[in-house]
GROMACS .gro file of C-alpha atoms in nm:
model
  346
    1MET     CA    1  -1.161   2.468  -0.600
    2GLU     CA    2  -1.130   2.615  -0.223
    3HIS     CA    3  -1.441   2.426  -0.085
    4MET     CA    4  -1.291   2.088  -0.241
    5VAL     CA    5  -0.964   2.159  -0.080
    6ARG     CA    6  -1.149   2.172   0.221
    7ALA     CA    7  -1.383   1.840   0.154
    8LEU     CA    8  -1.092   1.692   0.126
    9GLU     CA    9  -0.951   1.810   0.503
   10LEU     CA   10  -1.202   1.684   0.602
   11ALA     CA   11  -1.228   1.343   0.481
   12ILE     CA   12  -0.813   1.304   0.617
   13ARG     CA   13  -0.904   1.299   0.973
   14HIS     CA   14  -1.081   0.947   0.959
   15ARG     CA   15  -1.011   0.583   0.815
   16PRO     CA   16  -1.347   0.401   0.829
   17HIS     CA   17  -1.210   0.164   0.644
   18PRO     CA   18  -1.324  -0.089   0.438
   19ASN     CA   19  -1.567   0.243   0.391
   20PRO     CA   20  -1.359   0.525   0.170
   21ARG     CA   21  -1.273   0.842   0.355
   22VAL     CA   22  -1.515   1.098   0.207
   23GLY     CA   23  -1.616   1.449   0.258
   24ALA     CA   24  -1.803   1.690   0.183
   25VAL     CA   25  -1.899   2.056   0.144
   26ILE     CA   26  -2.257   2.264   0.092
   27VAL     CA   27  -2.243   2.583  -0.054
   28ASN     CA   28  -2.587   2.852  -0.103
   29ALA     CA   29  -2.633   2.992  -0.416
   30GLN     CA   30  -2.485   3.325  -0.252
   31GLY     CA   31  -2.119   3.115  -0.230
   32GLU     CA   32  -2.185   3.100   0.167
   33VAL     CA   33  -2.051   2.761   0.314
   34ILE     CA   34  -2.395   2.618   0.494
   35GLY     CA   35  -2.285   2.268   0.538
   36GLU     CA   36  -1.987   2.000   0.598
   37GLY     CA   37  -1.894   1.694   0.711
   38ALA     CA   38  -1.703   1.335   0.661
   39HIS     CA   39  -1.757   0.976   0.661
   40VAL     CA   40  -1.662   0.904   1.035
   41ALA     CA   41  -1.678   0.535   1.040
   42PRO     CA   42  -1.849   0.182   0.889
   43GLY     CA   43  -2.234   0.178   0.942
   44THR     CA   44  -2.195   0.557   1.022
   45ASP     CA   45  -2.402   0.815   0.774
   46HIS     CA   46  -2.143   0.922   0.472
   47ALA     CA   47  -2.023   1.270   0.424
   48GLU     CA   48  -2.320   1.351   0.182
   49ILE     CA   49  -2.589   1.317   0.481
   50VAL     CA   50  -2.361   1.498   0.736
   51ALA     CA   51  -2.350   1.763   0.552
   52LEU     CA   52  -2.684   1.758   0.466
   53LYS     CA   53  -2.789   1.754   0.831
   54SER     CA   54  -2.516   2.041   0.921
   55ALA     CA   55  -2.723   2.301   0.663
   56GLY     CA   56  -3.008   2.227   0.878
   57ALA     CA   57  -3.196   2.454   0.622
   58ASP     CA   58  -3.304   2.469   0.271
   59VAL     CA   59  -3.031   2.341   0.031
   60ALA     CA   60  -3.209   2.386  -0.280
   61GLY     CA   61  -3.024   2.538  -0.556
   62SER     CA   62  -2.735   2.463  -0.377
   63THR     CA   63  -2.380   2.328  -0.472
   64ILE     CA   64  -2.173   2.056  -0.330
   65TYR     CA   65  -1.861   1.918  -0.320
   66VAL     CA   66  -1.769   1.580  -0.253
   67THR     CA   67  -1.425   1.389  -0.288
   68LEU     CA   68  -1.599   1.059  -0.412
   69GLU     CA   69  -1.892   1.029  -0.623
   70PRO     CA   70  -2.172   0.984  -0.396
   71CYS     CA   71  -2.339   0.611  -0.373
   72SER     CA   72  -2.606   0.499  -0.553
   73HIS     CA   73  -2.660   0.139  -0.403
   74HIS     CA   74  -2.811   0.068  -0.061
   75GLY     CA   75  -2.563  -0.071   0.195
   76ARG     CA   76  -2.590  -0.009   0.591
   77THR     CA   77  -2.705   0.335   0.503
   78PRO     CA   78  -2.920   0.425   0.200
   79PRO     CA   79  -2.826   0.592  -0.143
   80CYS     CA   80  -2.651   0.928  -0.134
   81ALA     CA   81  -2.734   1.015  -0.473
   82ASP     CA   82  -3.132   1.010  -0.426
   83ALA     CA   83  -3.071   1.207  -0.059
   84LEU     CA   84  -2.887   1.463  -0.301
   85ILE     CA   85  -3.190   1.430  -0.579
   86ALA     CA   86  -3.463   1.496  -0.283
   87ALA     CA   87  -3.323   1.784  -0.087
   88GLY     CA   88  -3.272   1.950  -0.414
   89VAL     CA   89  -2.910   2.008  -0.497
   90SER     CA   90  -2.896   2.168  -0.802
   91ARG     CA   91  -2.505   2.086  -0.868
   92VAL     CA   92  -2.233   1.872  -0.754
   93VAL     CA   93  -1.879   1.872  -0.769
   94VAL     CA   94  -1.670   1.550  -0.766
   95ALA     CA   95  -1.328   1.467  -0.687
   96ALA     CA   96  -1.287   1.127  -0.795
   97ILE     CA   97  -1.532   0.839  -0.944
   98ASP     CA   98  -1.562   0.539  -0.727
   99PRO     CA   99  -1.379   0.256  -0.832
  100ASP     CA  100  -1.607   0.032  -0.642
  101THR     CA  101  -1.827  -0.205  -0.868
  102LYS     CA  102  -2.129  -0.126  -0.709
  103VAL     CA  103  -2.117   0.232  -0.761
  104ALA     CA  104  -1.845   0.299  -1.022
  105GLY     CA  105  -2.031   0.554  -1.226
  106THR     CA  106  -2.374   0.505  -1.181
  107GLY     CA  107  -2.396   0.729  -0.909
  108VAL     CA  108  -2.322   1.014  -1.141
  109ALA     CA  109  -2.556   0.917  -1.369
  110ARG     CA  110  -2.810   0.911  -1.096
  111LEU     CA  111  -2.806   1.223  -1.054
  112GLU     CA  112  -2.747   1.374  -1.429
  113ALA     CA  113  -3.082   1.182  -1.489
  114ALA     CA  114  -3.240   1.394  -1.233
  115GLY     CA  115  -3.166   1.713  -1.382
  116ILE     CA  116  -2.878   1.759  -1.163
  117GLU     CA  117  -2.550   1.922  -1.312
  118VAL     CA  118  -2.261   1.700  -1.224
  119VAL     CA  119  -1.867   1.801  -1.251
  120THR     CA  120  -1.623   1.506  -1.195
  121GLY     CA  121  -1.215   1.508  -1.180
  122VAL     CA  122  -1.188   1.817  -0.954
  123ARG     CA  123  -0.825   1.718  -0.724
  124ALA     CA  124  -0.911   1.362  -0.838
  125ASP     CA  125  -0.560   1.254  -0.756
  126GLU     CA  126  -0.549   1.401  -0.469
  127SER     CA  127  -0.876   1.201  -0.340
  128GLU     CA  128  -0.688   0.927  -0.431
  129ALA     CA  129  -0.339   0.968  -0.266
  130MET     CA  130  -0.543   1.053   0.045
  131ASP     CA  131  -0.724   0.674   0.061
  132PRO     CA  132  -0.499   0.490  -0.182
  133GLY     CA  133  -0.598   0.123   0.044
  134TYR     CA  134  -0.915   0.211  -0.086
  135PHE     CA  135  -0.852   0.203  -0.452
  136HIS     CA  136  -0.617  -0.030  -0.469
  137HIS     CA  137  -0.882  -0.250  -0.313
  138ARG     CA  138  -1.127  -0.171  -0.493
  139ARG     CA  139  -0.947  -0.259  -0.800
  140LEU     CA  140  -0.756  -0.535  -0.746
  141GLY     CA  141  -0.948  -0.696  -0.482
  142ARG     CA  142  -0.677  -0.690  -0.242
  143SER     CA  143  -0.497  -0.502   0.039
  144ARG     CA  144  -0.224  -0.275  -0.088
  145ILE     CA  145   0.099  -0.396   0.098
  146THR     CA  146   0.373  -0.198   0.200
  147LEU     CA  147   0.698  -0.332   0.263
  148LYS     CA  148   0.915  -0.143   0.554
  149MET     CA  149   1.280  -0.239   0.652
  150ALA     CA  150   1.556  -0.089   0.849
  151LEU     CA  151   1.898  -0.154   0.727
  152THR     CA  152   2.251  -0.082   0.714
  153LEU     CA  153   2.381   0.170   0.464
  154ASP     CA  154   2.523  -0.162   0.307
  155GLY     CA  155   2.212  -0.363   0.317
  156ASN     CA  156   2.243  -0.574   0.625
  157ALA     CA  157   1.873  -0.624   0.817
  158ALA     CA  158   2.028  -0.744   1.143
  159ALA     CA  159   2.392  -0.892   1.215
  160ALA     CA  160   2.525  -1.206   1.204
  161ASP     CA  161   2.393  -1.289   1.580
  162GLY     CA  162   2.014  -1.162   1.499
  163THR     CA  163   2.074  -0.802   1.672
  164SER     CA  164   1.879  -0.498   1.515
  165GLN     CA  165   1.824  -0.279   1.748
  166TRP     CA  166   1.844   0.012   1.654
  167ILE     CA  167   2.025   0.055   1.331
  168THR     CA  168   1.854   0.359   1.270
  169GLY     CA  169   1.798   0.715   1.496
  170ASP     CA  170   1.484   0.829   1.671
  171LEU     CA  171   1.382   1.010   1.346
  172ALA     CA  172   1.337   0.724   1.151
  173ARG     CA  173   1.134   0.509   1.414
  174GLN     CA  174   0.942   0.813   1.477
  175ASP     CA  175   0.824   0.833   1.099
  176SER     CA  176   0.814   0.422   1.126
  177HIS     CA  177   0.552   0.488   1.373
  178ARG     CA  178   0.349   0.717   1.162
  179LEU     CA  179   0.366   0.435   0.892
  180ARG     CA  180   0.209   0.251   1.113
  181ALA     CA  181  -0.031   0.445   1.241
  182GLU     CA  182  -0.139   0.500   0.891
  183SER     CA  183  -0.184   0.129   0.869
  184ASP     CA  184  -0.523  -0.096   0.878
  185ALA     CA  185  -0.253  -0.361   0.983
  186VAL     CA  186   0.064  -0.441   1.096
  187LEU     CA  187   0.254  -0.812   0.958
  188VAL     CA  188   0.519  -1.006   1.017
  189GLY     CA  189   0.623  -1.341   0.961
  190ALA     CA  190   0.634  -1.649   1.262
  191GLY     CA  191   1.014  -1.643   1.293
  192THR     CA  192   1.009  -1.236   1.371
  193VAL     CA  193   0.767  -1.331   1.717
  194ILE     CA  194   0.950  -1.606   1.807
  195ALA     CA  195   1.311  -1.391   1.775
  196ASP     CA  196   1.204  -1.056   1.901
  197ASP     CA  197   0.859  -1.040   2.030
  198PRO     CA  198   0.738  -0.733   1.901
  199LEU     CA  199   0.409  -0.565   2.024
  200LEU     CA  200   0.335  -0.385   1.686
  201ASP     CA  201   0.187  -0.130   1.848
  202VAL     CA  202   0.170   0.262   1.784
  203ARG     CA  203   0.426   0.425   2.021
  204MET     CA  204   0.635   0.672   1.913
  205VAL     CA  205   0.405   0.938   1.754
  206ASP     CA  206  -0.026   0.980   1.808
  207GLY     CA  207  -0.273   0.813   1.634
  208ARG     CA  208  -0.456   0.502   1.609
  209GLN     CA  209  -0.342   0.093   1.673
  210PRO     CA  210  -0.313  -0.074   1.347
  211ARG     CA  211  -0.451  -0.469   1.385
  212PRO     CA  212  -0.155  -0.703   1.441
  213VAL     CA  213  -0.169  -1.013   1.177
  214ILE     CA  214   0.105  -1.332   1.200
  215VAL     CA  215   0.152  -1.497   0.960
  216ALA     CA  216   0.222  -1.897   1.102
  217GLY     CA  217   0.395  -2.176   0.969
  218ARG     CA  218   0.453  -2.477   1.118
  219THR     CA  219   0.615  -2.419   1.434
  220PRO     CA  220   0.456  -2.352   1.672
  221LEU     CA  221   0.389  -1.979   1.833
  222PRO     CA  222   0.506  -1.892   2.193
  223SER     CA  223   0.243  -1.905   2.402
  224ASN     CA  224   0.364  -1.618   2.658
  225ALA     CA  225   0.418  -1.372   2.298
  226ARG     CA  226   0.352  -1.036   2.413
  227ILE     CA  227   0.128  -0.968   2.046
  228TRP     CA  228  -0.146  -1.185   2.216
  229GLY     CA  229  -0.236  -0.880   2.449
  230ARG     CA  230  -0.371  -0.705   2.139
  231ASN     CA  231  -0.577  -0.999   1.972
  232PRO     CA  232  -0.414  -0.995   1.651
  233LEU     CA  233  -0.512  -1.210   1.376
  234VAL     CA  234  -0.329  -1.537   1.289
  235VAL     CA  235  -0.307  -1.630   0.921
  236ALA     CA  236  -0.252  -2.020   0.880
  237GLU     CA  237  -0.371  -2.370   0.773
  238SER     CA  238  -0.713  -2.493   0.892
  239GLY     CA  239  -0.539  -2.710   1.159
  240TYR     CA  240  -0.446  -2.399   1.366
  241HIS     CA  241  -0.596  -2.440   1.701
  242GLY     CA  242  -0.343  -2.173   1.872
  243PRO     CA  243  -0.436  -1.825   2.071
  244GLY     CA  244  -0.543  -1.528   1.866
  245GLU     CA  245  -0.827  -1.478   1.615
  246HIS     CA  246  -0.752  -1.765   1.313
  247VAL     CA  247  -0.755  -1.680   0.917
  248PRO     CA  248  -0.779  -1.999   0.775
  249VAL     CA  249  -0.583  -2.006   0.431
  250ALA     CA  250  -0.487  -2.252   0.192
  251THR     CA  251  -0.059  -2.368   0.238
  252ASP     CA  252   0.176  -2.487  -0.025
  253GLY     CA  253   0.353  -2.848   0.047
  254ASP     CA  254   0.583  -2.722   0.274
  255GLY     CA  255   0.328  -2.550   0.459
  256ARG     CA  256   0.378  -2.210   0.357
  257VAL     CA  257   0.100  -1.972   0.343
  258GLU     CA  258  -0.042  -1.891   0.022
  259VAL     CA  259   0.013  -1.505  -0.011
  260ALA     CA  260  -0.206  -1.410  -0.294
  261VAL     CA  261  -0.498  -1.584  -0.074
  262MET     CA  262  -0.383  -1.383   0.254
  263ALA     CA  263  -0.417  -1.054   0.065
  264ARG     CA  264  -0.741  -1.106  -0.054
  265ARG     CA  265  -0.845  -1.210   0.287
  266LEU     CA  266  -0.742  -0.935   0.463
  267GLY     CA  267  -0.921  -0.735   0.206
  268GLU     CA  268  -1.257  -0.872   0.270
  269LEU     CA  269  -1.213  -0.798   0.669
  270GLY     CA  270  -1.179  -0.476   0.564
  271LEU     CA  271  -0.751  -0.437   0.642
  272LEU     CA  272  -0.703  -0.202   0.305
  273ASP     CA  273  -0.336  -0.080   0.393
  274VAL     CA  274  -0.151  -0.367   0.519
  275MET     CA  275   0.229  -0.310   0.642
  276VAL     CA  276   0.481  -0.590   0.626
  277GLU     CA  277   0.786  -0.554   0.930
  278GLY     CA  278   0.937  -0.947   0.889
  279GLY     CA  279   1.088  -1.160   0.837
  280PRO     CA  280   1.288  -1.233   0.575
  281HIS     CA  281   1.072  -1.574   0.446
  282LEU     CA  282   0.757  -1.310   0.384
  283ALA     CA  283   0.968  -1.066   0.248
  284ARG     CA  284   1.025  -1.292  -0.031
  285SER     CA  285   0.729  -1.474  -0.091
  286LEU     CA  286   0.533  -1.110  -0.148
  287PHE     CA  287   0.768  -1.026  -0.394
  288SER     CA  288   0.764  -1.326  -0.549
  289ALA     CA  289   0.404  -1.340  -0.580
  290GLU     CA  290   0.436  -0.931  -0.700
  291LEU     CA  291   0.229  -0.840  -0.427
  292VAL     CA  292   0.473  -0.583  -0.300
  293ASP     CA  293   0.306  -0.256  -0.387
  294ARG     CA  294   0.550   0.041  -0.177
  295VAL     CA  295   0.856  -0.014  -0.025
  296VAL     CA  296   1.018   0.193   0.239
  297ILE     CA  297   1.384   0.137   0.335
  298TYR     CA  298   1.517   0.317   0.612
  299TYR     CA  299   1.926   0.310   0.535
  300GLY     CA  300   2.077   0.362   0.887
  301ALA     CA  301   2.389   0.572   0.938
  302LYS     CA  302   2.601   0.272   1.004
  303LEU     CA  303   2.809   0.040   0.779
  304ALA     CA  304   2.835  -0.324   0.898
  305GLY     CA  305   3.174  -0.415   0.726
  306GLY     CA  306   3.051  -0.769   0.660
  307SER     CA  307   2.784  -1.011   0.582
  308GLY     CA  308   2.540  -1.017   0.855
  309ARG     CA  309   2.125  -1.103   0.799
  310ASN     CA  310   1.984  -0.992   0.451
  311ALA     CA  311   1.588  -0.853   0.465
  312PHE     CA  312   1.516  -1.123   0.203
  313ALA     CA  313   1.548  -1.493   0.250
  314GLY     CA  314   1.690  -1.684  -0.110
  315SER     CA  315   1.999  -1.657  -0.336
  316PHE     CA  316   2.058  -1.388  -0.552
  317THR     CA  317   2.176  -1.554  -0.853
  318THR     CA  318   2.179  -1.335  -1.166
  319LEU     CA  319   2.116  -0.956  -1.217
  320THR     CA  320   1.772  -1.033  -1.411
  321ASP     CA  321   1.645  -1.163  -1.104
  322ALA     CA  322   1.585  -0.853  -0.965
  323LEU     CA  323   1.278  -0.628  -0.975
  324ASP     CA  324   1.290  -0.288  -1.132
  325MET     CA  325   1.201   0.004  -0.862
  326ALA     CA  326   1.039   0.333  -0.944
  327THR     CA  327   1.193   0.558  -0.658
  328LYS     CA  328   0.935   0.794  -0.500
  329SER     CA  329   1.115   0.988  -0.261
  330VAL     CA  330   1.444   1.005  -0.033
  331GLU     CA  331   1.463   1.234   0.244
  332LEU     CA  332   1.715   1.291   0.496
  333LEU     CA  333   1.599   1.211   0.903
  334GLY     CA  334   1.842   1.324   1.105
  335ASP     CA  335   2.182   1.113   0.967
  336ASP     CA  336   1.925   0.823   0.838
  337ILE     CA  337   1.822   0.822   0.485
  338ARG     CA  338   1.433   0.715   0.390
  339VAL     CA  339   1.351   0.600   0.037
  340GLU     CA  340   0.985   0.514  -0.063
  341LEU     CA  341   1.010   0.285  -0.353
  342LEU     CA  342   0.699   0.142  -0.609
  343PRO     CA  343   0.751  -0.127  -0.866
  344ARG     CA  344   0.804   0.034  -1.168
  345GLY     CA  345   0.500   0.087  -1.415
  346THR     CA  346   0.271   0.087  -1.137
   0.00000   0.00000   0.00000
């Protein structure tokens, strides 16, 4: 339906996390679009309310196309389902049912109880694909984690001396910055901060700046690191007293952060889509805990011709230790190759 396509177009322009992306279009009985809108930021009007205000006139008897089930609970704003009932809308076409336990079908039920016709499942897959971090968080209670790596064709993340700039060319690096811009946060381990002094910002494309997140261990972080200028979150045990905004998370006996708890805490902070860029110990911990939801590998058109530094810490002792992945896409970016993988079964 063209009106749902338009609603999706409106929604994807904004990222109101921890709230969902939602767009809405109102069509009168003559088939004319009389109102439209999107949810822009937390605490602001939801898409349905923006569309109702945009219509400006009597919407009784109209149809509203909305990319996510109208809410039925009081949060920062009143329930959208109640607003649609009060406005006299006669038909509501919904893309996806909201997986949030506060909604989860109750919005549809309230509309139907008021005598409004409700149609669901119209471009539902597109609605979910537009905002995978939201749907993932509401279903699993933790951030959606994307692991990004740049490797030589024979699998080295860096040379033995630690040099890795640049394994890939400009097109691949631009794409990786696009991934950053689509993320709520970019996460690295303390070793990456110490070795590379990264900013973790978006530079090569236009887009929002993600929140930098550092997973700290017991090694002190450098006080003069550039990252402190970007107000990073620092995930560390309760005794941490360094710079940055501290997110206390329990650690194991070796001082390593409990990554499953970290993924839940970051989700609670509204960081629903998290991109991980280093280092090897952090990558290994996330994989071992089965917390990696997507892998994006950029293979630079380079052959190392020997053993450098691996993307993962630890040893690979037998084939059964490998995780089965499903290849979602393969793309040529100049001379480099972009491969997107999902854990098999997801």
